[in-house]
Amino acid sequence: MRFLAPYQQHILSLVRIVSAYLFILHGTSKVFAFPDASMGAHFSWNSIFGVAAALELLGGALLLLGFFTRPVAFLLSGQMAVAYFMFHAKANALFPLLNGGESAVLFSFIFLYFAAAGGGSLSLDNALNSRRY
C-alpha cells in the first residue's frame, strides 16, 4: 500500500478528527443527553462522570482542532485506561467485547498513538509550528 504513503500525515489528521468527534459525542451524551439520552441519566458535575464529561468535551475539542495534541492525547489515553479498569474489566477483563469496554480500549490506544505521533498536517499544532520557522 505504498500509494498511501504520501498521504500519511493527512490520514493521521483524518483519524484524529474522526476519533475526537466520536469522543466528544460521549461527553455530549453525558451532559446534554444527546445523541444518547441513557448516558446522561445520572449525570452530575460533582462525580467521576462529571470529570469524564469535562475531559471528553474539552479534551475532545482540543484534539479535534489538533491543539496541544500530544499532552491532551496522553491525558485522554490515561482517562480511557482508567475507565476500562474501573468500569469494564471487573467482568471478563481480557475480553472487552464481552464487558462493553472495546471503545474504551480503542480510544486509549488511539490516543496513545496520537501522543506519540502528533496531530498530523491538518492540526493547529502543525500550523503554529510552521509559522515559527
mmCIF file of N, CA and C in Angstrom:
data_model
loop_
_atom_site.group_PDB
_atom_site.id
_atom_site.type_symbol
_atom_site.label_atom_id
_atom_site.label_comp_id
_atom_site.label_asym_id
_atom_site.label_seq_id
_atom_site.Cartn_x
_atom_site.Cartn_y
_atom_site.Cartn_z
ATOM 1 N N MET A 1 0.825 -1.194 0.000
ATOM 2 C CA MET A 1 0.000 0.000 0.000
ATOM 3 C C MET A 1 0.867 1.255 0.000
ATOM 4 N N ARG A 2 1.922 1.226 -0.749
ATOM 5 C CA ARG A 2 2.834 2.371 -0.799
ATOM 6 C C ARG A 2 2.172 3.610 -1.395
ATOM 7 N N PHE A 3 1.106 3.433 -2.157
ATOM 8 C CA PHE A 3 0.459 4.580 -2.784
ATOM 9 C C PHE A 3 -0.155 5.533 -1.755
ATOM 10 N N LEU A 4 -0.401 5.055 -0.537
ATOM 11 C CA LEU A 4 -0.955 5.911 0.516
ATOM 12 C C LEU A 4 0.133 6.658 1.298
ATOM 13 N N ALA A 5 1.382 6.252 1.145
ATOM 14 C CA ALA A 5 2.479 6.851 1.917
ATOM 15 C C ALA A 5 2.542 8.380 1.808
ATOM 16 N N PRO A 6 2.340 8.964 0.635
ATOM 17 C CA PRO A 6 2.393 10.431 0.571
ATOM 18 C C PRO A 6 1.285 11.127 1.363
ATOM 19 N N TYR A 7 0.240 10.390 1.689
ATOM 20 C CA TYR A 7 -0.907 10.964 2.392
ATOM 21 C C TYR A 7 -0.915 10.622 3.880
ATOM 22 N N GLN A 8 0.177 10.079 4.375
ATOM 23 C CA GLN A 8 0.234 9.601 5.751
ATOM 24 C C GLN A 8 -0.163 10.670 6.764
ATOM 25 N N GLN A 9 0.355 11.872 6.641
ATOM 26 C CA GLN A 9 0.048 12.938 7.601
ATOM 27 C C GLN A 9 -1.403 13.407 7.486
ATOM 28 N N HIS A 10 -1.943 13.393 6.279
ATOM 29 C CA HIS A 10 -3.352 13.762 6.105
ATOM 30 C C HIS A 10 -4.271 12.695 6.707
ATOM 31 N N ILE A 11 -3.910 11.430 6.524
ATOM 32 C CA ILE A 11 -4.709 10.338 7.089
ATOM 33 C C ILE A 11 -4.633 10.374 8.603
ATOM 34 N N LEU A 12 -3.449 10.667 9.158
ATOM 35 C CA LEU A 12 -3.307 10.819 10.609
ATOM 36 C C LEU A 12 -4.252 11.910 11.112
ATOM 37 N N SER A 13 -4.305 13.021 10.414
ATOM 38 C CA SER A 13 -5.219 14.106 10.794
ATOM 39 C C SER A 13 -6.669 13.664 10.710
ATOM 40 N N LEU A 14 -7.018 12.945 9.669
ATOM 41 C CA LEU A 14 -8.393 12.477 9.500
ATOM 42 C C LEU A 14 -8.792 11.519 10.622
ATOM 43 N N VAL A 15 -7.915 10.601 10.977
ATOM 44 C CA VAL A 15 -8.201 9.671 12.072
ATOM 45 C C VAL A 15 -8.335 10.444 13.387
ATOM 46 N N ARG A 16 -7.484 11.449 13.600
ATOM 47 C CA ARG A 16 -7.564 12.277 14.809
ATOM 48 C C ARG A 16 -8.899 13.009 14.875
ATOM 49 N N ILE A 17 -9.311 13.618 13.786
ATOM 50 C CA ILE A 17 -10.549 14.399 13.750
ATOM 51 C C ILE A 17 -11.766 13.507 13.988
ATOM 52 N N VAL A 18 -11.828 12.366 13.326
ATOM 53 C CA VAL A 18 -12.969 11.458 13.489
ATOM 54 C C VAL A 18 -12.995 10.886 14.903
ATOM 55 N N SER A 19 -11.833 10.495 15.422
ATOM 56 C CA SER A 19 -11.772 9.958 16.790
ATOM 57 C C SER A 19 -12.213 11.005 17.801
ATOM 58 N N ALA A 20 -11.760 12.232 17.627
ATOM 59 C CA ALA A 20 -12.138 13.310 18.545
ATOM 60 C C ALA A 20 -13.637 13.582 18.481
ATOM 61 N N TYR A 21 -14.193 13.589 17.287
ATOM 62 C CA TYR A 21 -15.635 13.798 17.140
ATOM 63 C C TYR A 21 -16.420 12.718 17.878
ATOM 64 N N LEU A 22 -16.034 11.462 17.689
ATOM 65 C CA LEU A 22 -16.716 10.360 18.369
ATOM 66 C C LEU A 22 -16.559 10.470 19.879
ATOM 67 N N PHE A 23 -15.397 10.935 20.331
ATOM 68 C CA PHE A 23 -15.145 11.098 21.755
ATOM 69 C C PHE A 23 -16.003 12.218 22.335
ATOM 70 N N ILE A 24 -16.135 13.307 21.604
ATOM 71 C CA ILE A 24 -16.984 14.423 22.039
ATOM 72 C C ILE A 24 -18.431 13.965 22.213
ATOM 73 N N LEU A 25 -18.889 13.077 21.347
ATOM 74 C CA LEU A 25 -20.261 12.572 21.457
ATOM 75 C C LEU A 25 -20.498 11.859 22.782
ATOM 76 N N HIS A 26 -19.463 11.250 23.350
ATOM 77 C CA HIS A 26 -19.613 10.648 24.679
ATOM 78 C C HIS A 26 -19.860 11.737 25.718
ATOM 79 N N GLY A 27 -19.163 12.861 25.590
ATOM 80 C CA GLY A 27 -19.370 13.976 26.512
ATOM 81 C C GLY A 27 -20.726 14.619 26.356
ATOM 82 N N THR A 28 -21.153 14.832 25.106
ATOM 83 C CA THR A 28 -22.461 15.453 24.892
ATOM 84 C C THR A 28 -23.588 14.522 25.355
ATOM 85 N N SER A 29 -23.373 13.228 25.258
ATOM 86 C CA SER A 29 -24.388 12.286 25.743
ATOM 87 C C SER A 29 -24.524 12.363 27.252
ATOM 88 N N LYS A 30 -23.413 12.562 27.949
ATOM 89 C CA LYS A 30 -23.469 12.668 29.409
ATOM 90 C C LYS A 30 -24.095 13.986 29.854
ATOM 91 N N VAL A 31 -23.656 15.090 29.247
ATOM 92 C CA VAL A 31 -24.061 16.424 29.703
ATOM 93 C C VAL A 31 -25.424 16.838 29.153
ATOM 94 N N PHE A 32 -25.629 16.644 27.852
ATOM 95 C CA PHE A 32 -26.836 17.147 27.186
ATOM 96 C C PHE A 32 -27.833 16.045 26.825
ATOM 97 N N ALA A 33 -27.490 14.786 27.179
ATOM 98 C CA ALA A 33 -28.320 13.634 26.808
ATOM 99 C C ALA A 33 -28.561 13.590 25.304
ATOM 100 N N PHE A 34 -27.538 13.983 24.542
ATOM 101 C CA PHE A 34 -27.616 13.962 23.079
ATOM 102 C C PHE A 34 -26.325 13.402 22.512
ATOM 103 N N PRO A 35 -26.327 12.485 21.627
ATOM 104 C CA PRO A 35 -27.454 11.844 20.966
ATOM 105 C C PRO A 35 -28.008 10.639 21.718
ATOM 106 N N ASP A 36 -27.396 10.267 22.833
ATOM 107 C CA ASP A 36 -27.864 9.108 23.603
ATOM 108 C C ASP A 36 -28.302 9.565 24.985
ATOM 109 N N ALA A 37 -29.596 9.582 25.225
ATOM 110 C CA ALA A 37 -30.132 10.078 26.498
ATOM 111 C C ALA A 37 -29.801 9.170 27.669
ATOM 112 N N SER A 38 -29.559 7.894 27.424
ATOM 113 C CA SER A 38 -29.325 6.967 28.538
ATOM 114 C C SER A 38 -27.997 7.223 29.245
ATOM 115 N N MET A 39 -27.016 7.807 28.574
ATOM 116 C CA MET A 39 -25.723 8.043 29.204
ATOM 117 C C MET A 39 -25.787 9.169 30.233
ATOM 118 N N GLY A 40 -26.698 10.105 30.075
ATOM 119 C CA GLY A 40 -26.782 11.237 30.982
ATOM 120 C C GLY A 40 -27.823 11.085 32.071
ATOM 121 N N ALA A 41 -28.334 9.885 32.242
ATOM 122 C CA ALA A 41 -29.425 9.673 33.196
ATOM 123 C C ALA A 41 -29.035 10.020 34.627
ATOM 124 N N HIS A 42 -27.816 9.765 35.020
ATOM 125 C CA HIS A 42 -27.383 10.011 36.397
ATOM 126 C C HIS A 42 -26.212 10.989 36.426
ATOM 127 N N PHE A 43 -26.214 11.946 35.532
ATOM 128 C CA PHE A 43 -25.080 12.858 35.408
ATOM 129 C C PHE A 43 -25.063 13.916 36.502
ATOM 130 N N SER A 44 -23.885 14.171 37.017
ATOM 131 C CA SER A 44 -23.646 15.255 37.965
ATOM 132 C C SER A 44 -22.213 15.728 37.760
ATOM 133 N N TRP A 45 -22.007 17.032 37.740
ATOM 134 C CA TRP A 45 -20.644 17.563 37.591
ATOM 135 C C TRP A 45 -19.769 17.154 38.778
ATOM 136 N N ASN A 46 -20.378 16.914 39.939
ATOM 137 C CA ASN A 46 -19.634 16.564 41.151
ATOM 138 C C ASN A 46 -19.448 15.065 41.281
ATOM 139 N N SER A 47 -19.129 14.407 40.197
ATOM 140 C CA SER A 47 -18.924 12.965 40.220
ATOM 141 C C SER A 47 -17.809 12.624 39.247
ATOM 142 N N ILE A 48 -17.429 11.376 39.251
ATOM 143 C CA ILE A 48 -16.402 10.920 38.309
ATOM 144 C C ILE A 48 -16.907 11.051 36.875
ATOM 145 N N PHE A 49 -18.223 10.953 36.687
ATOM 146 C CA PHE A 49 -18.798 11.124 35.356
ATOM 147 C C PHE A 49 -18.726 12.583 34.900
ATOM 148 N N GLY A 50 -18.784 13.512 35.847
ATOM 149 C CA GLY A 50 -18.620 14.922 35.524
ATOM 150 C C GLY A 50 -17.206 15.224 35.069
ATOM 151 N N VAL A 51 -16.234 14.644 35.740
ATOM 152 C CA VAL A 51 -14.834 14.805 35.334
ATOM 153 C C VAL A 51 -14.629 14.187 33.953
ATOM 154 N N ALA A 52 -15.183 12.997 33.756
ATOM 155 C CA ALA A 52 -15.068 12.332 32.457
ATOM 156 C C ALA A 52 -15.709 13.180 31.358
ATOM 157 N N ALA A 53 -16.885 13.732 31.630
ATOM 158 C CA ALA A 53 -17.581 14.556 30.633
ATOM 159 C C ALA A 53 -16.766 15.800 30.298
ATOM 160 N N ALA A 54 -16.178 16.434 31.301
ATOM 161 C CA ALA A 54 -15.358 17.619 31.053
ATOM 162 C C ALA A 54 -14.160 17.268 30.177
ATOM 163 N N LEU A 55 -13.514 16.144 30.480
ATOM 164 C CA LEU A 55 -12.377 15.705 29.658
ATOM 165 C C LEU A 55 -12.822 15.351 28.247
ATOM 166 N N GLU A 56 -13.979 14.724 28.129
ATOM 167 C CA GLU A 56 -14.465 14.348 26.807
ATOM 168 C C GLU A 56 -14.821 15.571 25.970
ATOM 169 N N LEU A 57 -15.432 16.567 26.593
ATOM 170 C CA LEU A 57 -15.817 17.771 25.842
ATOM 171 C C LEU A 57 -14.618 18.665 25.548
ATOM 172 N N LEU A 58 -13.888 19.038 26.581
ATOM 173 C CA LEU A 58 -12.753 19.952 26.393
ATOM 174 C C LEU A 58 -11.595 19.256 25.688
ATOM 175 N N GLY A 59 -11.221 18.082 26.191
ATOM 176 C CA GLY A 59 -10.125 17.346 25.559
ATOM 177 C C GLY A 59 -10.459 16.947 24.141
ATOM 178 N N GLY A 60 -11.695 16.517 23.927
ATOM 179 C CA GLY A 60 -12.118 16.155 22.579
ATOM 180 C C GLY A 60 -12.068 17.331 21.627
ATOM 181 N N ALA A 61 -12.481 18.511 22.099
ATOM 182 C CA ALA A 61 -12.446 19.711 21.256
ATOM 183 C C ALA A 61 -10.997 20.092 20.908
ATOM 184 N N LEU A 62 -10.111 20.036 21.906
ATOM 185 C CA LEU A 62 -8.700 20.338 21.642
ATOM 186 C C LEU A 62 -8.104 19.336 20.662
ATOM 187 N N LEU A 63 -8.456 18.080 20.824
ATOM 188 C CA LEU A 63 -7.958 17.050 19.924
ATOM 189 C C LEU A 63 -8.537 17.233 18.525
ATOM 190 N N LEU A 64 -9.788 17.597 18.433
ATOM 191 C CA LEU A 64 -10.420 17.835 17.133
ATOM 192 C C LEU A 64 -9.675 18.926 16.369
ATOM 193 N N LEU A 65 -9.292 19.976 17.090
ATOM 194 C CA LEU A 65 -8.559 21.082 16.475
ATOM 195 C C LEU A 65 -7.075 20.772 16.280
ATOM 196 N N GLY A 66 -6.599 19.759 16.976
ATOM 197 C CA GLY A 66 -5.177 19.448 16.899
ATOM 198 C C GLY A 66 -4.349 20.450 17.671
ATOM 199 N N PHE A 67 -4.859 20.909 18.805
ATOM 200 C CA PHE A 67 -4.186 21.912 19.618
ATOM 201 C C PHE A 67 -3.713 21.258 20.908
ATOM 202 N N PHE A 68 -2.420 21.339 21.193
ATOM 203 C CA PHE A 68 -1.808 20.613 22.320
ATOM 204 C C PHE A 68 -2.089 19.110 22.182
ATOM 205 N N THR A 69 -1.979 18.621 20.972
ATOM 206 C CA THR A 69 -2.372 17.245 20.660
ATOM 207 C C THR A 69 -1.671 16.219 21.540
ATOM 208 N N ARG A 70 -0.363 16.298 21.643
ATOM 209 C CA ARG A 70 0.373 15.256 22.365
ATOM 210 C C ARG A 70 0.008 15.191 23.850
ATOM 211 N N PRO A 71 0.069 16.288 24.599
ATOM 212 C CA PRO A 71 -0.280 16.172 26.022
ATOM 213 C C PRO A 71 -1.758 15.851 26.252
ATOM 214 N N VAL A 72 -2.643 16.423 25.441
ATOM 215 C CA VAL A 72 -4.078 16.141 25.595
ATOM 216 C C VAL A 72 -4.362 14.674 25.292
ATOM 217 N N ALA A 73 -3.780 14.168 24.220
ATOM 218 C CA ALA A 73 -3.990 12.764 23.854
ATOM 219 C C ALA A 73 -3.446 11.832 24.931
ATOM 220 N N PHE A 74 -2.324 12.183 25.536
ATOM 221 C CA PHE A 74 -1.762 11.356 26.608
ATOM 222 C C PHE A 74 -2.709 11.325 27.807
ATOM 223 N N LEU A 75 -3.235 12.481 28.172
ATOM 224 C CA LEU A 75 -4.190 12.565 29.278
ATOM 225 C C LEU A 75 -5.451 11.747 28.986
ATOM 226 N N LEU A 76 -5.987 11.884 27.785
ATOM 227 C CA LEU A 76 -7.211 11.165 27.419
ATOM 228 C C LEU A 76 -6.968 9.657 27.313
ATOM 229 N N SER A 77 -5.776 9.272 26.883
ATOM 230 C CA SER A 77 -5.430 7.852 26.857
ATOM 231 C C SER A 77 -5.478 7.274 28.264
ATOM 232 N N GLY A 78 -4.936 8.006 29.210
ATOM 233 C CA GLY A 78 -4.991 7.577 30.601
ATOM 234 C C GLY A 78 -6.412 7.525 31.123
ATOM 235 N N GLN A 79 -7.214 8.523 30.753
ATOM 236 C CA GLN A 79 -8.616 8.532 31.189
ATOM 237 C C GLN A 79 -9.327 7.277 30.702
ATOM 238 N N MET A 80 -9.105 6.901 29.471
ATOM 239 C CA MET A 80 -9.778 5.733 28.918
ATOM 240 C C MET A 80 -9.261 4.434 29.539
ATOM 241 N N ALA A 81 -7.977 4.389 29.882
ATOM 242 C CA ALA A 81 -7.449 3.210 30.576
ATOM 243 C C ALA A 81 -8.099 3.076 31.954
ATOM 244 N N VAL A 82 -8.213 4.196 32.666
ATOM 245 C CA VAL A 82 -8.869 4.186 33.979
ATOM 246 C C VAL A 82 -10.331 3.773 33.828
ATOM 247 N N ALA A 83 -11.010 4.315 32.835
ATOM 248 C CA ALA A 83 -12.417 3.961 32.613
ATOM 249 C C ALA A 83 -12.561 2.463 32.365
ATOM 250 N N TYR A 84 -11.652 1.907 31.576
ATOM 251 C CA TYR A 84 -11.740 0.475 31.296
ATOM 252 C C TYR A 84 -11.580 -0.341 32.574
ATOM 253 N N PHE A 85 -10.546 -0.033 33.336
ATOM 254 C CA PHE A 85 -10.279 -0.851 34.518
ATOM 255 C C PHE A 85 -11.276 -0.598 35.654
ATOM 256 N N MET A 86 -11.828 0.603 35.737
ATOM 257 C CA MET A 86 -12.812 0.878 36.793
ATOM 258 C C MET A 86 -14.193 0.305 36.494
ATOM 259 N N PHE A 87 -14.597 0.356 35.227
ATOM 260 C CA PHE A 87 -15.986 0.040 34.911
ATOM 261 C C PHE A 87 -16.197 -1.190 34.039
ATOM 262 N N HIS A 88 -15.169 -1.626 33.336
ATOM 263 C CA HIS A 88 -15.378 -2.737 32.403
ATOM 264 C C HIS A 88 -14.613 -3.998 32.774
ATOM 265 N N ALA A 89 -13.393 -3.850 33.249
ATOM 266 C CA ALA A 89 -12.516 -5.003 33.438
ATOM 267 C C ALA A 89 -12.955 -5.932 34.560
ATOM 268 N N LYS A 90 -13.868 -5.494 35.395
ATOM 269 C CA LYS A 90 -14.329 -6.347 36.504
ATOM 270 C C LYS A 90 -14.963 -7.633 35.986
ATOM 271 N N ALA A 91 -15.581 -7.540 34.831
ATOM 272 C CA ALA A 91 -16.192 -8.719 34.210
ATOM 273 C C ALA A 91 -15.421 -9.044 32.927
ATOM 274 N N ASN A 92 -14.741 -10.162 32.919
ATOM 275 C CA ASN A 92 -14.017 -10.602 31.719
ATOM 276 C C ASN A 92 -12.984 -9.578 31.248
ATOM 277 N N ALA A 93 -12.002 -9.305 32.061
ATOM 278 C CA ALA A 93 -11.009 -8.274 31.766
ATOM 279 C C ALA A 93 -10.294 -8.487 30.440
ATOM 280 N N LEU A 94 -10.091 -9.717 30.047
ATOM 281 C CA LEU A 94 -9.364 -9.999 28.811
ATOM 282 C C LEU A 94 -10.254 -10.014 27.568
ATOM 283 N N PHE A 95 -11.546 -9.774 27.755
ATOM 284 C CA PHE A 95 -12.481 -9.819 26.635
ATOM 285 C C PHE A 95 -13.339 -8.559 26.609
ATOM 286 N N PRO A 96 -12.776 -7.443 26.097
ATOM 287 C CA PRO A 96 -13.531 -6.181 26.075
ATOM 288 C C PRO A 96 -14.847 -6.264 25.307
ATOM 289 N N LEU A 97 -14.940 -7.171 24.356
ATOM 290 C CA LEU A 97 -16.189 -7.326 23.619
ATOM 291 C C LEU A 97 -17.307 -7.803 24.547
ATOM 292 N N LEU A 98 -16.951 -8.612 25.526
ATOM 293 C CA LEU A 98 -17.952 -9.151 26.444
ATOM 294 C C LEU A 98 -18.308 -8.191 27.570
ATOM 295 N N ASN A 99 -17.385 -7.293 27.936
ATOM 296 C CA ASN A 99 -17.665 -6.405 29.062
ATOM 297 C C ASN A 99 -18.038 -4.986 28.637
ATOM 298 N N GLY A 100 -18.214 -4.763 27.336
ATOM 299 C CA GLY A 100 -18.631 -3.454 26.836
ATOM 300 C C GLY A 100 -17.536 -2.412 26.831
ATOM 301 N N GLY A 101 -16.292 -2.841 26.948
ATOM 302 C CA GLY A 101 -15.202 -1.887 27.042
ATOM 303 C C GLY A 101 -14.361 -1.719 25.804
ATOM 304 N N GLU A 102 -14.813 -2.251 24.663
ATOM 305 C CA GLU A 102 -13.971 -2.159 23.471
ATOM 306 C C GLU A 102 -13.705 -0.729 23.030
ATOM 307 N N SER A 103 -14.690 0.163 23.168
ATOM 308 C CA SER A 103 -14.442 1.554 22.765
ATOM 309 C C SER A 103 -13.436 2.224 23.706
ATOM 310 N N ALA A 104 -13.481 1.901 24.993
ATOM 311 C CA ALA A 104 -12.508 2.461 25.931
ATOM 312 C C ALA A 104 -11.100 1.993 25.582
ATOM 313 N N VAL A 105 -10.949 0.719 25.246
ATOM 314 C CA VAL A 105 -9.635 0.192 24.874
ATOM 315 C C VAL A 105 -9.150 0.846 23.589
ATOM 316 N N LEU A 106 -10.004 0.915 22.593
ATOM 317 C CA LEU A 106 -9.607 1.528 21.320
ATOM 318 C C LEU A 106 -9.256 3.003 21.493
ATOM 319 N N PHE A 107 -10.095 3.760 22.195
ATOM 320 C CA PHE A 107 -9.772 5.167 22.441
ATOM 321 C C PHE A 107 -8.438 5.290 23.165
ATOM 322 N N SER A 108 -8.202 4.462 24.151
ATOM 323 C CA SER A 108 -6.964 4.542 24.918
ATOM 324 C C SER A 108 -5.746 4.355 24.012
ATOM 325 N N PHE A 109 -5.773 3.354 23.161
ATOM 326 C CA PHE A 109 -4.618 3.093 22.303
ATOM 327 C C PHE A 109 -4.515 4.068 21.136
ATOM 328 N N ILE A 110 -5.631 4.509 20.597
ATOM 329 C CA ILE A 110 -5.582 5.516 19.531
ATOM 330 C C ILE A 110 -5.012 6.828 20.083
ATOM 331 N N PHE A 111 -5.468 7.225 21.273
ATOM 332 C CA PHE A 111 -4.958 8.452 21.877
ATOM 333 C C PHE A 111 -3.482 8.314 22.250
ATOM 334 N N LEU A 112 -3.075 7.138 22.681
ATOM 335 C CA LEU A 112 -1.659 6.915 22.970
ATOM 336 C C LEU A 112 -0.842 7.085 21.695
ATOM 337 N N TYR A 113 -1.352 6.614 20.582
ATOM 338 C CA TYR A 113 -0.676 6.805 19.299
ATOM 339 C C TYR A 113 -0.569 8.288 18.949
ATOM 340 N N PHE A 114 -1.642 9.053 19.149
ATOM 341 C CA PHE A 114 -1.588 10.491 18.878
ATOM 342 C C PHE A 114 -0.573 11.188 19.782
ATOM 343 N N ALA A 115 -0.454 10.714 21.021
ATOM 344 C CA ALA A 115 0.533 11.291 21.936
ATOM 345 C C ALA A 115 1.946 11.098 21.383
ATOM 346 N N ALA A 116 2.176 9.995 20.701
ATOM 347 C CA ALA A 116 3.490 9.728 20.119
ATOM 348 C C ALA A 116 3.660 10.365 18.744
ATOM 349 N N ALA A 117 2.619 10.333 17.919
ATOM 350 C CA ALA A 117 2.736 10.756 16.519
ATOM 351 C C ALA A 117 2.388 12.221 16.280
ATOM 352 N N GLY A 118 1.638 12.833 17.178
ATOM 353 C CA GLY A 118 1.204 14.205 16.964
ATOM 354 C C GLY A 118 -0.119 14.253 16.228
ATOM 355 N N GLY A 119 -0.477 15.448 15.798
ATOM 356 C CA GLY A 119 -1.789 15.672 15.214
ATOM 357 C C GLY A 119 -1.878 15.582 13.713
ATOM 358 N N GLY A 120 -0.759 15.441 13.033
ATOM 359 C CA GLY A 120 -0.785 15.384 11.579
ATOM 360 C C GLY A 120 -0.686 16.761 10.957
ATOM 361 N N SER A 121 -0.752 16.780 9.645
ATOM 362 C CA SER A 121 -0.539 18.025 8.908
ATOM 363 C C SER A 121 -1.701 19.009 9.039
ATOM 364 N N LEU A 122 -2.899 18.512 9.314
ATOM 365 C CA LEU A 122 -4.073 19.376 9.416
ATOM 366 C C LEU A 122 -4.423 19.619 10.881
ATOM 367 N N SER A 123 -3.491 20.221 11.598
ATOM 368 C CA SER A 123 -3.703 20.494 13.019
ATOM 369 C C SER A 123 -3.219 21.899 13.339
ATOM 370 N N LEU A 124 -3.785 22.476 14.387
ATOM 371 C CA LEU A 124 -3.307 23.793 14.825
ATOM 372 C C LEU A 124 -1.858 23.730 15.293
ATOM 373 N N ASP A 125 -1.486 22.618 15.923
ATOM 374 C CA ASP A 125 -0.096 22.444 16.346
ATOM 375 C C ASP A 125 0.840 22.590 15.152
ATOM 376 N N ASN A 126 0.513 21.924 14.067
ATOM 377 C CA ASN A 126 1.339 21.977 12.868
ATOM 378 C C ASN A 126 1.362 23.380 12.270
ATOM 379 N N ALA A 127 0.210 24.025 12.220
ATOM 380 C CA ALA A 127 0.129 25.382 11.672
ATOM 381 C C ALA A 127 0.953 26.368 12.509
ATOM 382 N N LEU A 128 0.859 26.251 13.828
ATOM 383 C CA LEU A 128 1.605 27.163 14.694
ATOM 384 C C LEU A 128 3.101 26.892 14.652
ATOM 385 N N ASN A 129 3.486 25.626 14.568
ATOM 386 C CA ASN A 129 4.913 25.286 14.496
ATOM 387 C C ASN A 129 5.530 25.700 13.176
ATOM 388 N N SER A 130 4.775 25.645 12.079
ATOM 389 C CA SER A 130 5.330 26.027 10.785
ATOM 390 C C SER A 130 5.529 27.534 10.682
ATOM 391 N N ARG A 131 4.785 28.319 11.453
ATOM 392 C CA ARG A 131 4.938 29.769 11.438
ATOM 393 C C ARG A 131 6.178 30.235 12.193
ATOM 394 N N ARG A 132 6.670 29.416 13.104
ATOM 395 C CA ARG A 132 7.814 29.807 13.928
ATOM 396 C C ARG A 132 9.115 29.816 13.139
ATOM 397 N N TYR A 133 9.181 29.078 12.063
ATOM 398 C CA TYR A 133 10.439 28.963 11.326
ATOM 399 C C TYR A 133 10.419 29.688 10.029
#
